[in-house]
CSV table of C-alpha atoms in Angstrom, one decimal:
chain,number,residue,atom,x,y,z
U,26,UNK,CA,-160.3,-54.3,93.7
U,27,UNK,CA,-163.5,-54.6,95.7
U,28,UNK,CA,-164.5,-57.5,97.9
U,29,UNK,CA,-168.0,-58.8,98.3
U,30,UNK,CA,-169.8,-57.3,101.2
U,31,UNK,CA,-172.6,-59.4,103.0
U,32,UNK,CA,-175.4,-57.0,103.9
U,33,UNK,CA,-178.5,-58.6,105.8
U,34,UNK,CA,-177.4,-62.1,104.5
U,35,UNK,CA,-177.4,-60.9,100.7
U,36,UNK,CA,-173.9,-61.1,99.0
U,37,UNK,CA,-173.6,-58.5,96.4
U,38,UNK,CA,-171.1,-59.0,93.3
U,39,UNK,CA,-167.6,-57.9,93.8
U,40,UNK,CA,-166.2,-55.6,90.9
U,41,UNK,CA,-164.3,-58.5,89.6
U,42,UNK,CA,-167.4,-60.6,89.4
U,43,UNK,CA,-166.9,-62.9,92.4
U,44,UNK,CA,-169.5,-63.5,95.0
U,45,UNK,CA,-168.4,-64.0,98.8
U,46,UNK,CA,-169.2,-67.8,98.2
U,47,UNK,CA,-166.8,-67.8,95.3
U,48,UNK,CA,-164.2,-66.1,97.2
U,49,UNK,CA,-164.4,-68.5,100.1
U,50,UNK,CA,-164.5,-71.6,97.5
U,51,UNK,CA,-161.2,-70.1,96.0
U,52,UNK,CA,-159.6,-69.7,99.4
U,53,UNK,CA,-160.5,-73.2,100.5
U,54,UNK,CA,-158.8,-74.6,97.3
U,55,UNK,CA,-155.7,-72.6,97.6
U,56,UNK,CA,-154.0,-74.9,99.9
U,57,UNK,CA,-155.0,-78.0,97.7
U,58,UNK,CA,-153.9,-76.2,94.5
U,59,UNK,CA,-150.6,-74.9,95.9
U,60,UNK,CA,-149.7,-78.7,96.4
U,61,UNK,CA,-150.2,-79.8,92.8
U,62,UNK,CA,-148.6,-76.7,91.2
U,63,UNK,CA,-145.5,-77.3,89.3
U,64,UNK,CA,-142.5,-75.1,88.8
U,65,UNK,CA,-142.7,-75.7,85.2
U,66,UNK,CA,-145.0,-77.9,82.9
U,67,UNK,CA,-144.4,-81.3,81.7
U,68,UNK,CA,-143.4,-80.8,78.1
U,69,UNK,CA,-143.2,-83.7,75.5
U,70,UNK,CA,-142.5,-83.0,71.8
U,71,UNK,CA,-144.4,-86.2,71.0
U,72,UNK,CA,-147.8,-84.6,72.1
U,73,UNK,CA,-147.6,-82.1,69.3
U,74,UNK,CA,-148.9,-83.8,66.1
U,75,UNK,CA,-150.4,-80.8,64.4
U,76,UNK,CA,-148.7,-78.0,66.5
U,77,UNK,CA,-149.5,-75.1,63.9
U,78,UNK,CA,-153.1,-75.5,63.8
U,79,UNK,CA,-154.0,-73.3,66.7
U,80,UNK,CA,-157.8,-73.5,67.0
U,81,UNK,CA,-158.1,-73.4,70.8
U,82,UNK,CA,-161.5,-71.5,71.3
U,83,UNK,CA,-160.1,-69.2,73.9
U,84,UNK,CA,-156.9,-68.4,72.0
U,85,UNK,CA,-157.1,-69.1,68.3
U,86,UNK,CA,-154.1,-67.9,66.2
U,87,UNK,CA,-154.9,-67.8,62.7
U,88,UNK,CA,-152.3,-66.6,60.3
U,89,UNK,CA,-153.1,-63.1,58.8
U,90,UNK,CA,-155.2,-62.0,61.9
U,91,UNK,CA,-154.0,-58.7,63.5
U,92,UNK,CA,-155.3,-57.5,66.9
U,93,UNK,CA,-154.8,-53.9,68.1
U,94,UNK,CA,-155.1,-53.0,71.7
U,95,UNK,CA,-155.2,-49.4,73.0
U,96,UNK,CA,-155.2,-47.8,76.4
U,97,UNK,CA,-152.8,-46.6,79.0
U,98,UNK,CA,-149.9,-47.4,81.2
U,99,UNK,CA,-147.9,-45.7,83.7
U,100,UNK,CA,-144.2,-44.7,83.3
U,101,UNK,CA,-141.4,-44.8,85.9
U,102,UNK,CA,-142.1,-41.3,86.9
U,103,UNK,CA,-145.8,-42.1,87.6
U,104,UNK,CA,-147.2,-40.4,84.6
U,105,UNK,CA,-150.0,-42.1,82.8
U,106,UNK,CA,-149.4,-42.3,79.0
U,107,UNK,CA,-151.2,-43.7,76.0
U,108,UNK,CA,-150.4,-47.3,75.1
U,109,UNK,CA,-151.1,-49.4,72.0
U,110,UNK,CA,-150.1,-53.1,71.5
U,111,UNK,CA,-150.4,-54.7,68.1
U,112,UNK,CA,-150.4,-58.6,67.8
U,113,UNK,CA,-150.1,-59.8,64.2
U,114,UNK,CA,-150.1,-63.6,63.5
U,115,UNK,CA,-147.7,-64.3,60.7
U,116,UNK,CA,-147.6,-67.0,58.1
U,117,UNK,CA,-144.3,-67.9,59.1
U,118,UNK,CA,-143.1,-70.8,61.6
U,119,UNK,CA,-140.0,-71.8,63.6
U,120,UNK,CA,-139.0,-75.3,65.1
U,121,UNK,CA,-138.5,-74.8,68.7
U,122,UNK,CA,-137.5,-77.8,71.0
U,123,UNK,CA,-138.6,-80.1,68.1
U,124,UNK,CA,-142.0,-78.6,67.6
U,125,UNK,CA,-143.1,-76.5,64.7
U,126,UNK,CA,-144.4,-73.2,66.2
U,127,UNK,CA,-146.6,-70.4,65.0
U,128,UNK,CA,-145.0,-67.0,64.9
U,129,UNK,CA,-146.4,-63.7,66.2
U,130,UNK,CA,-144.9,-60.3,65.5
U,131,UNK,CA,-145.8,-57.9,68.4
U,132,UNK,CA,-145.2,-54.2,68.4
U,133,UNK,CA,-145.5,-52.3,71.7
U,134,UNK,CA,-145.9,-48.5,71.7
U,135,UNK,CA,-145.8,-46.2,74.7
U,136,UNK,CA,-146.7,-42.6,74.3
U,137,UNK,CA,-146.5,-42.9,70.5
U,138,UNK,CA,-143.0,-44.4,70.4
U,139,UNK,CA,-142.0,-48.0,69.8
U,140,UNK,CA,-140.9,-49.3,73.0
U,141,UNK,CA,-140.5,-53.1,72.2
U,142,UNK,CA,-140.9,-55.5,69.2
U,143,UNK,CA,-141.2,-59.2,69.6
U,144,UNK,CA,-141.2,-62.5,67.9
U,145,UNK,CA,-143.3,-64.8,70.1
U,146,UNK,CA,-143.9,-68.5,69.4
U,147,UNK,CA,-146.9,-70.8,70.2
U,148,UNK,CA,-147.9,-74.4,69.4
U,149,UNK,CA,-151.0,-76.4,70.2
U,150,UNK,CA,-150.7,-79.9,71.7
U,151,UNK,CA,-153.1,-83.0,71.1
U,152,UNK,CA,-155.2,-81.9,74.0
U,153,UNK,CA,-155.8,-78.4,72.7
U,154,UNK,CA,-153.6,-76.4,75.1
U,155,UNK,CA,-151.6,-73.8,73.5
U,156,UNK,CA,-148.1,-73.5,74.7
U,157,UNK,CA,-145.8,-70.5,74.7
U,158,UNK,CA,-142.4,-71.9,73.2
U,159,UNK,CA,-140.4,-68.7,73.8
U,160,UNK,CA,-139.8,-65.3,72.5
U,161,UNK,CA,-137.4,-62.9,71.3
U,162,UNK,CA,-138.0,-59.3,72.4
U,163,UNK,CA,-136.1,-56.2,71.7
U,164,UNK,CA,-136.4,-53.0,73.8
U,165,UNK,CA,-135.8,-49.4,72.5
U,166,UNK,CA,-135.5,-46.0,73.5
U,167,UNK,CA,-135.7,-42.9,71.4
U,168,UNK,CA,-135.8,-45.1,68.3
U,169,UNK,CA,-132.5,-46.9,69.5
U,170,UNK,CA,-131.9,-50.5,70.5
U,171,UNK,CA,-131.4,-50.8,74.1
U,172,UNK,CA,-131.6,-54.6,75.1
U,173,UNK,CA,-132.8,-57.9,74.0
U,174,UNK,CA,-133.8,-60.7,76.6
U,175,UNK,CA,-134.8,-63.9,74.6
U,176,UNK,CA,-135.8,-67.2,76.1
U,177,UNK,CA,-136.5,-70.3,74.0
U,178,UNK,CA,-137.5,-73.8,75.2
U,179,UNK,CA,-134.3,-75.9,75.6
U,180,UNK,CA,-131.8,-73.1,75.6
U,181,UNK,CA,-130.1,-71.9,78.8
U,182,UNK,CA,-132.4,-74.0,80.9
U,183,UNK,CA,-135.5,-72.4,79.4
U,184,UNK,CA,-138.8,-74.5,79.4
U,185,UNK,CA,-142.1,-73.9,77.4
U,186,UNK,CA,-145.2,-73.1,79.4
U,187,UNK,CA,-148.9,-73.1,78.8
U,188,UNK,CA,-150.4,-69.9,77.5
U,189,UNK,CA,-154.0,-71.0,77.5
U,190,UNK,CA,-155.7,-74.3,78.7
U,191,UNK,CA,-157.9,-76.2,76.3
U,192,UNK,CA,-160.7,-76.0,79.1
U,193,UNK,CA,-159.9,-73.5,81.7
U,194,UNK,CA,-161.8,-74.1,85.0
U,195,UNK,CA,-162.0,-72.2,88.2
U,196,UNK,CA,-160.3,-73.9,91.3
U,197,UNK,CA,-157.6,-75.3,89.2
U,198,UNK,CA,-153.9,-74.8,90.2
U,199,UNK,CA,-151.7,-72.1,88.7
U,200,UNK,CA,-149.6,-73.0,85.7
U,201,UNK,CA,-146.3,-72.0,84.2
U,202,UNK,CA,-146.4,-69.9,81.4
U,203,UNK,CA,-142.8,-70.5,80.5
U,204,UNK,CA,-139.5,-70.7,82.6
U,205,UNK,CA,-136.6,-68.7,81.4
U,206,UNK,CA,-134.1,-68.3,84.3
U,207,UNK,CA,-131.5,-66.5,82.2
U,208,UNK,CA,-133.8,-63.6,81.7
U,209,UNK,CA,-135.9,-64.0,84.9
U,210,UNK,CA,-138.9,-65.0,83.1
U,211,UNK,CA,-141.2,-66.8,85.8
U,212,UNK,CA,-144.9,-66.0,84.7
U,213,UNK,CA,-147.7,-67.9,85.8
U,214,UNK,CA,-151.3,-68.0,85.0
U,215,UNK,CA,-154.4,-69.0,86.9
U,216,UNK,CA,-158.2,-69.1,86.0
U,217,UNK,CA,-159.6,-66.1,88.0
U,218,UNK,CA,-163.2,-65.9,86.5
U,219,UNK,CA,-165.4,-67.4,84.2
U,220,UNK,CA,-168.8,-66.5,82.6
U,221,UNK,CA,-168.0,-62.8,82.7
U,222,UNK,CA,-169.1,-60.1,80.1
U,223,UNK,CA,-167.1,-57.3,78.9
U,224,UNK,CA,-167.5,-54.5,76.1
U,225,UNK,CA,-164.5,-53.0,74.3
U,226,UNK,CA,-164.4,-51.1,71.2
U,227,UNK,CA,-164.2,-54.1,69.0
U,228,UNK,CA,-167.5,-55.4,70.5
U,229,UNK,CA,-169.4,-56.9,73.4
U,230,UNK,CA,-168.4,-60.3,74.6
U,231,UNK,CA,-170.2,-62.8,76.7
U,232,UNK,CA,-168.9,-66.1,78.6
U,233,UNK,CA,-165.4,-64.4,79.1
U,234,UNK,CA,-162.7,-66.3,81.0
U,235,UNK,CA,-160.4,-64.1,83.1
U,236,UNK,CA,-156.7,-65.3,83.6
U,237,UNK,CA,-154.7,-63.7,86.4
U,238,UNK,CA,-151.1,-63.6,85.5
U,239,UNK,CA,-148.2,-63.1,88.1
U,240,UNK,CA,-144.4,-63.5,88.2
U,241,UNK,CA,-141.8,-64.2,90.8
U,242,UNK,CA,-140.3,-60.5,90.4
U,243,UNK,CA,-143.6,-59.0,91.2
U,244,UNK,CA,-145.3,-60.9,93.9
U,245,UNK,CA,-147.8,-58.3,94.8
U,246,UNK,CA,-149.1,-57.5,91.2
U,247,UNK,CA,-151.4,-59.5,88.8
U,248,UNK,CA,-152.3,-58.7,85.2
U,249,UNK,CA,-155.8,-59.6,84.4
U,250,UNK,CA,-156.3,-60.9,80.7
U,251,UNK,CA,-159.9,-61.4,79.4
U,252,UNK,CA,-160.5,-63.9,76.7
U,253,UNK,CA,-163.6,-64.3,74.6
U,254,UNK,CA,-164.6,-67.5,73.0
U,255,UNK,CA,-163.7,-67.6,69.4
U,256,UNK,CA,-161.6,-64.4,69.5
U,257,UNK,CA,-159.0,-64.5,72.0
U,258,UNK,CA,-157.6,-61.7,74.5
U,259,UNK,CA,-160.0,-58.7,74.2
U,260,UNK,CA,-159.0,-56.7,77.5
U,261,UNK,CA,-156.2,-56.3,79.9
U,262,UNK,CA,-156.4,-55.0,83.5
U,263,UNK,CA,-154.5,-55.2,86.7
U,264,UNK,CA,-154.7,-55.4,90.5
U,265,UNK,CA,-152.4,-55.5,93.3
U,266,UNK,CA,-150.2,-52.9,95.1
U,267,UNK,CA,-147.2,-54.0,93.6
U,268,UNK,CA,-148.6,-53.4,90.1
U,269,UNK,CA,-146.2,-50.7,88.6
U,270,UNK,CA,-147.2,-50.2,85.1
U,271,UNK,CA,-151.0,-50.4,85.8
U,272,UNK,CA,-151.5,-51.4,82.1
U,273,UNK,CA,-155.2,-51.2,80.8
U,274,UNK,CA,-155.8,-52.3,77.3
U,275,UNK,CA,-158.8,-52.9,75.2
U,276,UNK,CA,-159.3,-54.6,71.9
U,277,UNK,CA,-160.1,-51.8,69.5
U,278,UNK,CA,-159.6,-53.5,66.2
U,279,UNK,CA,-159.5,-57.0,64.6
U,280,UNK,CA,-158.3,-57.3,60.9
U,281,UNK,CA,-157.7,-60.2,58.5
U,282,UNK,CA,-154.5,-59.4,56.4
U,283,UNK,CA,-154.0,-60.6,53.0
U,284,UNK,CA,-151.6,-59.6,49.9
U,285,UNK,CA,-149.4,-56.8,50.6
U,286,UNK,CA,-150.6,-56.3,54.3
U,287,UNK,CA,-149.5,-59.6,55.1
U,288,UNK,CA,-146.5,-59.4,53.4
U,289,UNK,CA,-145.4,-56.3,55.3
U,290,UNK,CA,-146.1,-58.2,58.4
U,291,UNK,CA,-143.8,-61.1,57.2
U,292,UNK,CA,-141.2,-58.6,56.2
U,293,UNK,CA,-141.2,-57.1,59.7
U,294,UNK,CA,-141.0,-60.4,61.4
U,295,UNK,CA,-138.0,-61.4,59.1
U,296,UNK,CA,-136.2,-58.1,59.7
U,297,UNK,CA,-136.4,-58.7,63.5
U,298,UNK,CA,-135.4,-62.4,63.1
U,299,UNK,CA,-132.2,-61.0,61.3
U,300,UNK,CA,-131.6,-58.7,64.2
U,301,UNK,CA,-132.0,-61.5,66.6
U,302,UNK,CA,-129.4,-63.5,64.9
U,303,UNK,CA,-126.9,-60.6,65.0
U,304,UNK,CA,-127.6,-59.5,68.7
U,305,UNK,CA,-128.3,-63.1,70.4
U,306,UNK,CA,-125.8,-65.3,68.8
U,307,UNK,CA,-125.8,-67.8,71.8
U,308,UNK,CA,-129.7,-68.1,72.2
U,309,UNK,CA,-131.6,-66.8,69.2
U,310,UNK,CA,-128.6,-67.4,66.8
U,311,UNK,CA,-128.8,-71.2,67.6
U,312,UNK,CA,-132.2,-71.8,66.2
U,313,UNK,CA,-133.2,-72.7,62.7
U,314,UNK,CA,-134.5,-70.0,60.4
U,315,UNK,CA,-138.1,-68.9,60.1
U,316,UNK,CA,-140.1,-70.9,57.4
U,317,UNK,CA,-143.4,-70.5,55.6
U,318,UNK,CA,-146.4,-72.3,57.1
U,319,UNK,CA,-147.2,-75.4,55.2
U,320,UNK,CA,-149.7,-74.8,52.5
U,321,UNK,CA,-149.0,-70.9,52.3
U,322,UNK,CA,-147.0,-69.0,49.8
U,323,UNK,CA,-144.6,-66.3,50.8
U,324,UNK,CA,-144.1,-64.9,47.2
């Protein structure tokens, strides 16, 4: 990460798009922002009247959409390897904490092998904020199950968090993206940059918002997620001496699935749910089954 250098009174742009003035303004607001940060966000199920209609302009989640990211990450031994991450928005829902949530089925491949499969749950409140209601991830090694570390709002002290604000703005405090003490989920997000431009294999995007994500277990590491209006996440980067995986991903393909392709996604999500009920009886096993999104057919 490069900082802005002032040369003969002229401030050049930093690599992350900030000027010296912007950096100073961010530093000035840090003390004030820290005072208003919350350990977790105020969650009220009454604020969710149309929770599965996720049309937030920075993170729209439309059933049938599939996003494929490609890039690299660093293994424990320091070797950089190919990395592919696929997010499919299913036509299924699950009620969590009294709120019906949209389900995504995520597949994470490292060096060509499936390293993790996950069901993630999202809901949008009346103000337009998108909430992460929890997740059920399974880790694999050499094709075999290794571990599951789910957290779901209302179970084992877990609380939902905000995945994307309705109107992200610079200078605002960081926000909890969820709180799962049983599995050490402590992720937080903060608006890092606005008005950026980026080009990835899927296209060129202007007016991009960058969210810096941190966690309590990795205090000197940040994951940078770039969000394009009307699309969602289009790029992932990193900064910080404590960042171990150094994950770099770019959105390479956007698809609208229908028919058999969507049915295959649904089947994959249901298969993972079945595994969740068997492997996580005290957490995932206490939730109601996945159900079709209202107005859709799963036949």
